[in-house]
Structure formats: structure tokens, C-alpha cells
mmCIF file of C-alpha atoms in Angstrom:
data_model
loop_
_atom_site.group_PDB
_atom_site.id
_atom_site.type_symbol
_atom_site.label_atom_id
_atom_site.label_comp_id
_atom_site.label_asym_id
_atom_site.label_seq_id
_atom_site.Cartn_x
_atom_site.Cartn_y
_atom_site.Cartn_z
ATOM 1 C CA UNK A 1 108.288 92.043 79.268
ATOM 2 C CA UNK A 2 104.552 91.887 78.657
ATOM 3 C CA UNK A 3 102.642 89.649 76.265
ATOM 4 C CA UNK A 4 102.409 92.461 73.703
ATOM 5 C CA UNK A 5 101.670 90.353 70.633
ATOM 6 C CA UNK A 6 98.153 88.991 71.046
ATOM 7 C CA UNK A 7 98.728 86.603 68.132
ATOM 8 C CA UNK A 8 101.576 84.929 69.979
ATOM 9 C CA UNK A 9 100.477 82.601 72.730
ATOM 10 C CA UNK A 10 102.337 82.554 76.034
ATOM 11 C CA UNK A 11 101.807 78.805 75.904
ATOM 12 C CA UNK A 12 102.587 77.076 72.632
ATOM 13 C CA UNK A 13 102.278 73.314 72.750
ATOM 14 C CA UNK A 14 102.384 73.062 68.952
ATOM 15 C CA UNK A 15 105.981 74.168 68.467
ATOM 16 C CA UNK A 16 109.456 74.338 70.017
ATOM 17 C CA UNK A 17 112.097 77.022 70.155
ATOM 18 C CA UNK A 18 115.223 74.881 69.835
ATOM 19 C CA UNK A 19 116.190 71.320 69.045
ATOM 20 C CA UNK A 20 117.702 70.890 72.512
ATOM 21 C CA UNK A 21 114.438 71.865 74.215
ATOM 22 C CA UNK A 22 112.509 69.656 71.788
ATOM 23 C CA UNK A 23 114.521 66.549 72.635
ATOM 24 C CA UNK A 24 114.559 67.372 76.344
ATOM 25 C CA UNK A 25 110.777 67.633 76.320
ATOM 26 C CA UNK A 26 110.385 64.475 74.223
ATOM 27 C CA UNK A 27 112.514 62.357 76.571
ATOM 28 C CA UNK A 28 111.431 64.010 79.831
ATOM 29 C CA UNK A 29 110.654 61.548 82.633
ATOM 30 C CA UNK A 30 110.086 63.672 85.746
ATOM 31 C CA UNK A 31 106.629 63.715 87.299
ATOM 32 C CA UNK A 32 106.221 67.462 86.733
ATOM 33 C CA UNK A 33 105.080 70.223 89.060
ATOM 34 C CA UNK A 34 101.326 70.893 89.288
ATOM 35 C CA UNK A 35 102.069 74.351 90.753
ATOM 36 C CA UNK A 36 104.262 75.441 87.842
ATOM 37 C CA UNK A 37 102.958 77.820 85.181
ATOM 38 C CA UNK A 38 105.947 77.409 82.843
ATOM 39 C CA UNK A 39 104.754 76.500 79.327
ATOM 40 C CA UNK A 40 106.990 73.420 79.115
ATOM 41 C CA UNK A 41 105.745 72.178 82.501
ATOM 42 C CA UNK A 42 102.100 72.697 81.570
ATOM 43 C CA UNK A 43 102.575 70.778 78.312
ATOM 44 C CA UNK A 44 104.353 68.015 80.210
ATOM 45 C CA UNK A 45 101.511 67.787 82.727
ATOM 46 C CA UNK A 46 98.983 67.413 79.902
ATOM 47 C CA UNK A 47 100.949 64.593 78.329
ATOM 48 C CA UNK A 48 101.440 62.806 81.648
ATOM 49 C CA UNK A 49 97.680 62.804 82.217
ATOM 50 C CA UNK A 50 97.090 61.282 78.778
ATOM 51 C CA UNK A 51 100.004 58.887 79.316
ATOM 52 C CA UNK A 52 98.238 57.505 82.380
ATOM 53 C CA UNK A 53 95.173 56.784 80.256
ATOM 54 C CA UNK A 54 97.014 55.271 77.297
ATOM 55 C CA UNK A 55 99.695 53.248 79.078
ATOM 56 C CA UNK A 56 97.308 50.432 80.099
ATOM 57 C CA UNK A 57 96.159 50.205 76.464
ATOM 58 C CA UNK A 58 99.763 49.818 75.282
ATOM 59 C CA UNK A 59 100.382 47.162 77.920
ATOM 60 C CA UNK A 60 97.225 45.314 76.874
ATOM 61 C CA UNK A 61 98.314 45.393 73.210
ATOM 62 C CA UNK A 62 101.769 43.903 73.830
ATOM 63 C CA UNK A 63 100.350 41.334 76.258
ATOM 64 C CA UNK A 64 97.738 40.141 73.755
ATOM 65 C CA UNK A 65 100.374 39.904 71.031
ATOM 66 C CA UNK A 66 102.603 37.888 73.357
ATOM 67 C CA UNK A 67 99.726 35.593 74.372
ATOM 68 C CA UNK A 68 98.827 34.903 70.739
ATOM 69 C CA UNK A 69 102.462 34.266 69.857
ATOM 70 C CA UNK A 70 102.875 31.749 72.672
ATOM 71 C CA UNK A 71 99.573 29.888 72.501
ATOM 72 C CA UNK A 72 97.456 30.498 69.398
ATOM 73 C CA UNK A 73 99.935 30.781 66.532
ATOM 74 C CA UNK A 74 103.525 29.962 67.500
ATOM 75 C CA UNK A 75 106.025 32.643 66.461
ATOM 76 C CA UNK A 76 109.843 32.887 66.342
ATOM 77 C CA UNK A 77 111.546 32.866 69.733
ATOM 78 C CA UNK A 78 113.184 36.245 69.117
ATOM 79 C CA UNK A 79 109.762 37.819 68.624
ATOM 80 C CA UNK A 80 108.405 36.214 71.793
ATOM 81 C CA UNK A 81 111.402 37.516 73.758
ATOM 82 C CA UNK A 82 110.949 41.040 72.392
ATOM 83 C CA UNK A 83 107.189 41.050 73.080
ATOM 84 C CA UNK A 84 107.845 39.699 76.580
ATOM 85 C CA UNK A 85 110.417 42.393 77.347
ATOM 86 C CA UNK A 86 108.108 45.076 75.948
ATOM 87 C CA UNK A 87 105.255 43.872 78.145
ATOM 88 C CA UNK A 88 107.542 43.748 81.186
ATOM 89 C CA UNK A 89 108.847 47.283 80.623
ATOM 90 C CA UNK A 90 105.350 48.636 80.144
ATOM 91 C CA UNK A 91 104.107 46.786 83.236
ATOM 92 C CA UNK A 92 106.930 48.202 85.368
ATOM 93 C CA UNK A 93 106.297 51.690 83.981
ATOM 94 C CA UNK A 94 102.564 51.408 84.712
ATOM 95 C CA UNK A 95 103.198 50.136 88.258
ATOM 96 C CA UNK A 96 105.663 52.912 89.058
ATOM 97 C CA UNK A 97 103.395 55.561 87.574
ATOM 98 C CA UNK A 98 100.178 54.515 89.298
ATOM 99 C CA UNK A 99 101.731 53.436 92.596
ATOM 100 C CA UNK A 100 104.609 55.909 93.060
ATOM 101 C CA UNK A 101 103.846 58.657 90.502
ATOM 102 C CA UNK A 102 107.234 58.031 88.843
ATOM 103 C CA UNK A 103 107.845 57.913 85.088
ATOM 104 C CA UNK A 104 110.265 55.112 84.276
ATOM 105 C CA UNK A 105 110.001 55.361 80.498
ATOM 106 C CA UNK A 106 109.067 58.462 78.465
ATOM 107 C CA UNK A 107 105.930 58.167 76.307
ATOM 108 C CA UNK A 108 107.886 58.162 73.040
ATOM 109 C CA UNK A 109 109.779 55.004 74.023
ATOM 110 C CA UNK A 110 106.629 53.281 75.265
ATOM 111 C CA UNK A 111 104.932 54.029 71.964
ATOM 112 C CA UNK A 112 107.975 52.877 69.999
ATOM 113 C CA UNK A 113 108.232 49.418 71.574
ATOM 114 C CA UNK A 114 104.453 48.935 71.397
ATOM 115 C CA UNK A 115 104.296 49.854 67.718
ATOM 116 C CA UNK A 116 107.264 47.622 66.876
ATOM 117 C CA UNK A 117 105.620 44.714 68.690
ATOM 118 C CA UNK A 118 102.251 45.139 66.958
ATOM 119 C CA UNK A 119 103.660 45.780 63.458
ATOM 120 C CA UNK A 120 106.006 42.801 63.831
ATOM 121 C CA UNK A 121 103.082 40.574 64.772
ATOM 122 C CA UNK A 122 101.192 41.759 61.674
ATOM 123 C CA UNK A 123 104.235 40.887 59.557
ATOM 124 C CA UNK A 124 104.139 37.389 61.064
ATOM 125 C CA UNK A 125 100.505 36.958 60.021
ATOM 126 C CA UNK A 126 98.490 38.148 63.027
ATOM 127 C CA UNK A 127 96.358 40.506 60.960
ATOM 128 C CA UNK A 128 93.786 41.179 63.699
ATOM 129 C CA UNK A 129 96.485 42.705 65.901
ATOM 130 C CA UNK A 130 96.559 45.585 63.421
ATOM 131 C CA UNK A 131 93.372 46.882 65.059
ATOM 132 C CA UNK A 132 95.541 48.096 67.941
ATOM 133 C CA UNK A 133 97.108 50.572 65.535
ATOM 134 C CA UNK A 134 93.934 52.688 65.584
ATOM 135 C CA UNK A 135 94.416 53.433 69.285
ATOM 136 C CA UNK A 136 98.177 53.788 68.967
ATOM 137 C CA UNK A 137 97.844 56.371 66.171
ATOM 138 C CA UNK A 138 95.611 58.415 68.462
ATOM 139 C CA UNK A 139 98.257 58.028 71.165
ATOM 140 C CA UNK A 140 100.893 59.422 68.775
ATOM 141 C CA UNK A 141 98.961 62.653 68.402
ATOM 142 C CA UNK A 142 98.226 62.908 72.136
ATOM 143 C CA UNK A 143 101.635 62.100 73.623
ATOM 144 C CA UNK A 144 104.093 63.610 71.136
ATOM 145 C CA UNK A 145 104.777 67.127 69.857
ATOM 146 C CA UNK A 146 103.335 67.931 66.445
ATOM 147 C CA UNK A 147 106.568 67.366 64.480
ATOM 148 C CA UNK A 148 107.326 64.077 66.236
ATOM 149 C CA UNK A 149 103.729 62.902 65.853
ATOM 150 C CA UNK A 150 103.784 63.588 62.123
ATOM 151 C CA UNK A 151 107.057 61.725 61.558
ATOM 152 C CA UNK A 152 106.025 58.792 63.761
ATOM 153 C CA UNK A 153 102.653 58.508 62.031
ATOM 154 C CA UNK A 154 104.168 58.419 58.539
ATOM 155 C CA UNK A 155 106.761 55.838 59.588
ATOM 156 C CA UNK A 156 104.069 53.672 61.214
ATOM 157 C CA UNK A 157 101.923 53.689 58.083
ATOM 158 C CA UNK A 158 104.939 52.837 55.937
ATOM 159 C CA UNK A 159 105.799 49.976 58.309
ATOM 160 C CA UNK A 160 102.227 48.621 58.052
ATOM 161 C CA UNK A 161 102.350 48.626 54.244
ATOM 162 C CA UNK A 162 105.620 46.713 54.503
ATOM 163 C CA UNK A 163 104.178 44.319 57.099
ATOM 164 C CA UNK A 164 101.208 42.967 55.137
ATOM 165 C CA UNK A 165 102.462 43.775 51.636
ATOM 166 C CA UNK A 166 100.448 45.004 48.672
ATOM 167 C CA UNK A 167 96.934 43.584 48.648
ATOM 168 C CA UNK A 168 95.267 45.773 46.068
ATOM 169 C CA UNK A 169 92.366 48.003 47.031
ATOM 170 C CA UNK A 170 90.918 45.529 49.473
ATOM 171 C CA UNK A 171 92.118 43.875 52.628
ATOM 172 C CA UNK A 172 95.214 45.481 54.085
ATOM 173 C CA UNK A 173 95.174 48.598 51.928
ATOM 174 C CA UNK A 174 91.616 49.503 52.976
ATOM 175 C CA UNK A 175 92.527 49.004 56.636
ATOM 176 C CA UNK A 176 95.614 51.194 56.234
ATOM 177 C CA UNK A 177 93.468 53.897 54.631
ATOM 178 C CA UNK A 178 91.112 53.793 57.620
ATOM 179 C CA UNK A 179 94.062 54.013 60.008
ATOM 180 C CA UNK A 180 95.476 56.937 58.029
ATOM 181 C CA UNK A 181 92.134 58.774 58.211
ATOM 182 C CA UNK A 182 91.884 58.130 61.953
ATOM 183 C CA UNK A 183 95.376 59.498 62.446
ATOM 184 C CA UNK A 184 94.703 62.674 60.470
ATOM 185 C CA UNK A 185 91.397 63.309 62.245
ATOM 186 C CA UNK A 186 92.849 62.756 65.725
ATOM 187 C CA UNK A 187 95.862 64.934 64.848
ATOM 188 C CA UNK A 188 93.610 67.802 63.753
ATOM 189 C CA UNK A 189 91.344 67.482 66.802
ATOM 190 C CA UNK A 190 94.292 67.331 69.201
ATOM 191 C CA UNK A 191 95.903 70.419 67.713
ATOM 192 C CA UNK A 192 92.616 72.325 67.872
ATOM 193 C CA UNK A 193 92.111 71.330 71.500
ATOM 194 C CA UNK A 194 95.707 72.241 72.344
ATOM 195 C CA UNK A 195 95.436 75.691 70.792
ATOM 196 C CA UNK A 196 92.209 76.374 72.656
ATOM 197 C CA UNK A 197 93.831 75.302 75.921
ATOM 198 C CA UNK A 198 96.798 77.577 75.202
ATOM 199 C CA UNK A 199 94.457 80.516 74.637
ATOM 200 C CA UNK A 200 92.669 79.826 77.918
ATOM 201 C CA UNK A 201 96.014 79.668 79.712
ATOM 202 C CA UNK A 202 96.938 83.058 78.255
ATOM 203 C CA UNK A 203 93.658 84.533 79.459
ATOM 204 C CA UNK A 204 94.231 83.101 82.923
ATOM 205 C CA UNK A 205 97.733 84.568 83.290
ATOM 206 C CA UNK A 206 97.543 87.988 81.618
ATOM 207 C CA UNK A 207 95.737 91.204 82.469
ATOM 208 C CA UNK A 208 93.197 91.894 79.696
ATOM 209 C CA UNK A 209 93.456 95.694 79.993
ATOM 210 C CA UNK A 210 97.213 96.235 79.895
ATOM 211 C CA UNK A 211 98.651 92.989 78.518
ATOM 212 C CA UNK A 212 100.901 92.622 81.580
ATOM 213 C CA UNK A 213 101.047 89.320 83.418
ATOM 214 C CA UNK A 214 98.714 89.059 86.389
ATOM 215 C CA UNK A 215 99.108 88.194 90.063
ATOM 216 C CA UNK A 216 98.433 84.492 89.439
ATOM 217 C CA UNK A 217 101.637 84.261 87.388
ATOM 218 C CA UNK A 218 103.736 86.375 89.774
ATOM 219 C CA UNK A 219 104.023 84.006 92.710
ATOM 220 C CA UNK A 220 105.403 80.977 90.805
ATOM 221 C CA UNK A 221 107.900 83.236 89.008
ATOM 222 C CA UNK A 222 109.040 84.684 92.338
ATOM 223 C CA UNK A 223 109.472 81.152 93.707
ATOM 224 C CA UNK A 224 111.544 80.169 90.664
ATOM 225 C CA UNK A 225 113.857 83.168 91.056
ATOM 226 C CA UNK A 226 114.212 82.492 94.779
ATOM 227 C CA UNK A 227 115.169 78.881 94.021
ATOM 228 C CA UNK A 228 117.721 80.091 91.443
ATOM 229 C CA UNK A 229 119.262 82.352 94.087
ATOM 230 C CA UNK A 230 119.596 79.549 96.630
ATOM 231 C CA UNK A 231 120.965 77.111 94.041
ATOM 232 C CA UNK A 232 123.076 79.298 91.756
ATOM 233 C CA UNK A 233 123.434 82.611 93.696
ATOM 234 C CA UNK A 234 121.574 84.447 90.917
ATOM 235 C CA UNK A 235 120.367 87.836 92.057
ATOM 236 C CA UNK A 236 116.870 89.146 91.295
ATOM 237 C CA UNK A 237 114.920 92.162 92.453
ATOM 238 C CA UNK A 238 111.288 93.173 92.674
ATOM 239 C CA UNK A 239 110.034 96.685 92.008
ATOM 240 C CA UNK A 240 106.542 97.547 93.210
ATOM 241 C CA UNK A 241 105.152 100.670 91.518
ATOM 242 C CA UNK A 242 102.018 102.422 92.732
ATOM 243 C CA UNK A 243 100.519 105.410 90.895
ATOM 244 C CA UNK A 244 100.206 108.348 93.277
ATOM 245 C CA UNK A 245 96.684 109.727 93.779
ATOM 246 C CA UNK A 246 95.272 107.422 91.114
ATOM 247 C CA UNK A 247 91.843 107.448 92.765
ATOM 248 C CA UNK A 248 91.632 111.189 92.129
ATOM 249 C CA UNK A 249 92.215 110.574 88.423
ATOM 250 C CA UNK A 250 89.340 108.091 88.307
ATOM 251 C CA UNK A 251 87.041 110.275 90.395
ATOM 252 C CA UNK A 252 87.743 113.557 88.579
ATOM 253 C CA UNK A 253 88.332 112.369 84.995
ATOM 254 C CA UNK A 254 86.552 109.035 84.792
ATOM 255 C CA UNK A 255 87.625 105.404 84.551
ATOM 256 C CA UNK A 256 88.255 105.635 80.805
ATOM 257 C CA UNK A 257 90.992 108.174 81.444
ATOM 258 C CA UNK A 258 92.262 106.062 84.321
ATOM 259 C CA UNK A 259 92.525 103.030 82.016
ATOM 260 C CA UNK A 260 94.454 105.132 79.500
ATOM 261 C CA UNK A 261 96.921 106.107 82.228
ATOM 262 C CA UNK A 262 97.440 102.449 83.156
ATOM 263 C CA UNK A 263 98.110 101.486 79.523
ATOM 264 C CA UNK A 264 100.529 104.388 79.059
ATOM 265 C CA UNK A 265 102.396 103.413 82.220
ATOM 266 C CA UNK A 266 102.715 99.793 81.096
ATOM 267 C CA UNK A 267 103.970 100.863 77.662
ATOM 268 C CA UNK A 268 106.632 103.091 79.250
ATOM 269 C CA UNK A 269 107.806 100.396 81.676
ATOM 270 C CA UNK A 270 107.850 97.746 78.970
ATOM 271 C CA UNK A 271 110.003 99.980 76.800
ATOM 272 C CA UNK A 272 112.546 100.403 79.602
ATOM 273 C CA UNK A 273 112.991 96.862 80.954
ATOM 274 C CA UNK A 274 114.794 93.997 79.195
ATOM 275 C CA UNK A 275 113.371 90.930 77.535
ATOM 276 C CA UNK A 276 114.425 88.778 80.501
ATOM 277 C CA UNK A 277 112.475 90.971 82.941
ATOM 278 C CA UNK A 278 108.766 90.537 83.605
ATOM 279 C CA UNK A 279 105.973 93.018 84.264
ATOM 280 C CA UNK A 280 102.901 92.102 86.319
ATOM 281 C CA UNK A 281 99.767 93.986 87.251
ATOM 282 C CA UNK A 282 99.274 93.262 90.927
ATOM 283 C CA UNK A 283 95.881 94.910 91.098
ATOM 284 C CA UNK A 284 94.344 98.338 90.582
ATOM 285 C CA UNK A 285 97.156 100.843 90.051
ATOM 286 C CA UNK A 286 99.934 98.592 91.421
ATOM 287 C CA UNK A 287 102.506 96.959 89.148
ATOM 288 C CA UNK A 288 105.440 94.656 89.883
ATOM 289 C CA UNK A 289 108.604 94.397 87.804
ATOM 290 C CA UNK A 290 110.723 91.267 88.288
ATOM 291 C CA UNK A 291 114.321 92.082 87.328
ATOM 292 C CA UNK A 292 116.555 89.107 86.535
ATOM 293 C CA UNK A 293 120.273 89.110 87.397
ATOM 294 C CA UNK A 294 119.920 92.469 89.169
ATOM 295 C CA UNK A 295 120.782 93.381 92.765
ATOM 296 C CA UNK A 296 119.262 96.119 94.916
ATOM 297 C CA UNK A 297 121.636 98.927 93.908
ATOM 298 C CA UNK A 298 121.230 98.342 90.171
ATOM 299 C CA UNK A 299 117.486 98.004 90.726
ATOM 300 C CA UNK A 300 117.600 101.404 92.447
ATOM 301 C CA UNK A 301 119.061 103.011 89.298
ATOM 302 C CA UNK A 302 116.402 101.376 87.131
ATOM 303 C CA UNK A 303 113.647 102.465 89.519
ATOM 304 C CA UNK A 304 114.921 106.049 89.613
ATOM 305 C CA UNK A 305 115.019 106.095 85.824
ATOM 306 C CA UNK A 306 111.458 104.782 85.607
ATOM 307 C CA UNK A 307 110.223 107.238 88.229
ATOM 308 C CA UNK A 308 111.738 110.242 86.450
ATOM 309 C CA UNK A 309 110.526 109.150 82.999
ATOM 310 C CA UNK A 310 106.981 108.598 84.244
ATOM 311 C CA UNK A 311 106.966 111.995 85.970
ATOM 312 C CA UNK A 312 108.305 113.693 82.829
ATOM 313 C CA UNK A 313 105.840 112.058 80.452
ATOM 314 C CA UNK A 314 102.666 114.061 79.833
ATOM 315 C CA UNK A 315 100.218 111.206 80.264
ATOM 316 C CA UNK A 316 97.402 113.641 81.131
ATOM 317 C CA UNK A 317 97.515 117.208 79.750
ATOM 318 C CA UNK A 318 98.338 119.771 82.446
ATOM 319 C CA UNK A 319 98.532 117.081 85.109
ATOM 320 C CA UNK A 320 101.638 115.383 86.481
ATOM 321 C CA UNK A 321 101.433 111.630 87.032
ATOM 322 C CA UNK A 322 103.968 110.177 89.472
ATOM 323 C CA UNK A 323 104.690 106.789 91.035
ATOM 324 C CA UNK A 324 106.099 105.572 94.336
ATOM 325 C CA UNK A 325 108.425 102.580 93.996
ATOM 326 C CA UNK A 326 109.483 99.996 96.550
ATOM 327 C CA UNK A 327 112.509 97.750 95.957
ATOM 328 C CA UNK A 328 113.482 94.451 97.513
ATOM 329 C CA UNK A 329 116.093 92.045 96.208
ATOM 330 C CA UNK A 330 116.157 88.306 96.708
ATOM 331 C CA UNK A 331 118.895 88.385 99.369
ATOM 332 C CA UNK A 332 116.515 90.011 101.854
ATOM 333 C CA UNK A 333 113.761 87.386 101.840
ATOM 334 C CA UNK A 334 112.961 83.907 103.119
ATOM 335 C CA UNK A 335 110.108 82.976 100.758
ATOM 336 C CA UNK A 336 108.199 84.271 97.756
ATOM 337 C CA UNK A 337 105.387 85.442 100.018
ATOM 338 C CA UNK A 338 107.896 87.228 102.242
ATOM 339 C CA UNK A 339 109.389 88.858 99.139
ATOM 340 C CA UNK A 340 106.029 90.340 98.122
ATOM 341 C CA UNK A 341 105.350 91.459 101.685
ATOM 342 C CA UNK A 342 108.700 93.239 101.959
ATOM 343 C CA UNK A 343 108.485 94.998 98.594
ATOM 344 C CA UNK A 344 104.957 96.123 99.489
ATOM 345 C CA UNK A 345 106.295 97.523 102.756
ATOM 346 C CA UNK A 346 109.045 99.341 100.848
ATOM 347 C CA UNK A 347 106.494 100.895 98.488
ATOM 348 C CA UNK A 348 104.417 102.234 101.399
ATOM 349 C CA UNK A 349 107.581 103.638 102.951
ATOM 350 C CA UNK A 350 108.224 105.499 99.685
ATOM 351 C CA UNK A 351 104.717 106.952 99.916
ATOM 352 C CA UNK A 352 105.236 107.895 103.545
ATOM 353 C CA UNK A 353 108.347 109.846 102.561
ATOM 354 C CA UNK A 354 106.308 112.107 100.292
ATOM 355 C CA UNK A 355 105.422 110.060 97.177
ATOM 356 C CA UNK A 356 107.302 110.202 93.863
ATOM 357 C CA UNK A 357 110.061 108.427 95.782
ATOM 358 C CA UNK A 358 112.088 105.200 95.638
ATOM 359 C CA UNK A 359 112.773 103.143 98.757
ATOM 360 C CA UNK A 360 114.872 99.982 99.195
ATOM 361 C CA UNK A 361 113.941 97.315 101.707
ATOM 362 C CA UNK A 362 117.239 96.339 103.303
ATOM 363 C CA UNK A 363 118.072 92.747 104.357
ATOM 364 C CA UNK A 364 117.316 92.028 108.001
ATOM 365 C CA UNK A 365 120.349 91.854 110.350
ATOM 366 C CA UNK A 366 119.715 88.164 110.990
ATOM 367 C CA UNK A 367 120.228 87.303 107.307
ATOM 368 C CA UNK A 368 123.775 85.830 107.036
ATOM 369 C CA UNK A 369 123.710 85.538 103.248
ATOM 370 C CA UNK A 370 126.705 87.029 101.507
ATOM 371 C CA UNK A 371 126.865 86.543 97.770
ATOM 372 C CA UNK A 372 129.388 89.270 97.026
ATOM 373 C CA UNK A 373 132.169 86.860 96.117
ATOM 374 C CA UNK A 374 130.032 84.223 94.421
ATOM 375 C CA UNK A 375 128.662 86.048 91.372
ATOM 376 C CA UNK A 376 130.280 88.030 88.548
ATOM 377 C CA UNK A 377 130.577 91.798 88.931
ATOM 378 C CA UNK A 378 128.422 92.450 85.836
ATOM 379 C CA UNK A 379 125.383 91.192 87.709
#
């Protein structure tokens, strides 16, 4: 499907679609994939970058609290043990992250133990340690999703009020008000920055004329489907559609009419494919459809249906618009680049056979893959 609704961002770092995905993202500890364009991966990469910046601050906060508890103002042994363990965990996490690019502890847990340590020290009388809360409240907005950041911020403020008790409109209450204002301001700024980044990501991955995804987004999606085939034997197919004699349309009727033809073609394709399928504009008059859970023969039926519907639709009055379609399924390829090369070759073979044709790129004889008995018949 295409990104039809311009008000809905392809990337949405401010919300989540299910509780399972929310918790999985909140507790995620992998190092991410810089080459991935999946929204969840992009959000995770952002947070990892900020985590690298904020982790040393959290380590410094717990270490200073521990140092004060051991040397300046003696504190209960249980507090010293907790602060020591918190500092050790944060130190190990920082070492693994900076030295081996591994995430030992998710940001939410690092923030939790740091906040507990600092608030506990304030409860024990170390009022100056409360200054760390300013930085930690900023970290809440930077490292957590919006809902989690809101809940964590409210709980932290409530814990601070409990820690130093009611002190009227001076002292602790004034400091809490300043912390609250800092939290709200950083939350608003972070959400604004996140939305702007999401909009830029949409612009980078979609075709502004048709609303289809662009070539930049095609290659990582092809790699993901190829990996799913090798791991789970999930079939996928690519259709490459090229409008026949499109240059004549531009030359004889102008580029405005040519753009209208492209938009009409995208609307027709988008109305035929499923929500799980994806439509890309490869360039010019070439479009790619990525069909999920579909083998070559089923893809052939879909391609024939698209070809006949496009030919029957009166896109231009008194002029027939046709397409040539190449097909290649995932069983015939060795890599994502090979997949695009083969489907391109199939499309040119369809043109060579007279245009307004469909041609399937068959697997090479050396390919031993046989998935016939490994997937359900409905696929």
C-alpha cells in the first residue's frame, strides 16, 4: 500500500500500535541496525544515540551519591549497597556500550535505578543531590516513549515531594516547581523535534508526486523479505511495471498529462493490492509491487489482473495506456540486488514479446531450493 494519508506519518515515534510492541520497544536491548528503515528501528537508533550521551551522566550521579554516603555524611548500609550496585551496573553498561556496542541494560532500567538512588539520597538529607533530577527529567523525555515519559515524570515528582516533605512555598517546593517546569519544557521540545524528524523521514522515503514509497525504501524491504524466506520459508514476489510508450505521452501531451497518468496508475494499483503489500516508484514510469506471502504463480494472476484493468481503464481519452510487467519471486534470487536485477530482466522480456505482456523470471537450474512442502497451501 502507499502512504495515502498525508496526515499520518510513516514514522510515528510519539505513539504505539499495541501494548506488546510498546513493552518490546521499551525493554529492547539490541544494538539496532543502521541500515534499517523500519519505524521501530529508527526510533530505537535515536534513543541509543541519546542513551550514549546520558549514560555517563547517570553513572556520575550514582557515583557522587555513593561517595557522599560513604565519606561526607554516613548513610544506612542498605542505601550504600544499593547505590554501589547501581553504580556498578551503570559502569558495566557504559563499558559494554562504548567498547563493544552492546546494550546490557535498557534505558528505562538505567533511569529507574538512577532516580531511585538520587531520590533516596534526598530523603536521607542530601538535598543538593536533587540537582541531578533536572538532567534526569530531560533524560526521561529523551529515552522513553511519550506515555512512559509522562508516567515516569509524574511518579518522580511525587517521589520528590515525599522525599523532602512539605516545606511551604520556599525551599523544596520551589525546587520541585523548577524541576516540573524543566520536565514540561523538555517534553514539549522533544516531541516537537521528534515530529519534525518523522516528517523528514516520510519525505525521504516517499515519492512526492504519487505517494508511493521510493527506491530508497525498496532495497531494505527486499532484504527483509529475503531474510524471512531463508528463515521462515515465507514466499514473496516482486512485480515490476513499466508504462508502455510513456515518453510519447509526455512528448505529445505534456508532462502535466504524464503526471496525471502516473497518479491514476498508482491509484489503480493501490486499490488492487492488499494492505500487507507495498508499492514503490522505482523511477520515471517504473513501479515495483512487493507482494507478501505470494509465490510466482499467484503473482502471475495478480499481474494479469492489473495489466487488464490498466488497459481497460480510460486514463487518457481515445488513447489506450498499457503496461509491461516482469515477475520474480524470492525463490529465484540470491540477494536483494539480484532480485531487482532479475525482475528488471523479466520486465524487459515482457516488452520484447510485444508489450502489454506479463513475464515470469524462472529460478535458475542451479537453485536447489524447494519450499513446496514447507509452507501452507494458502500461500
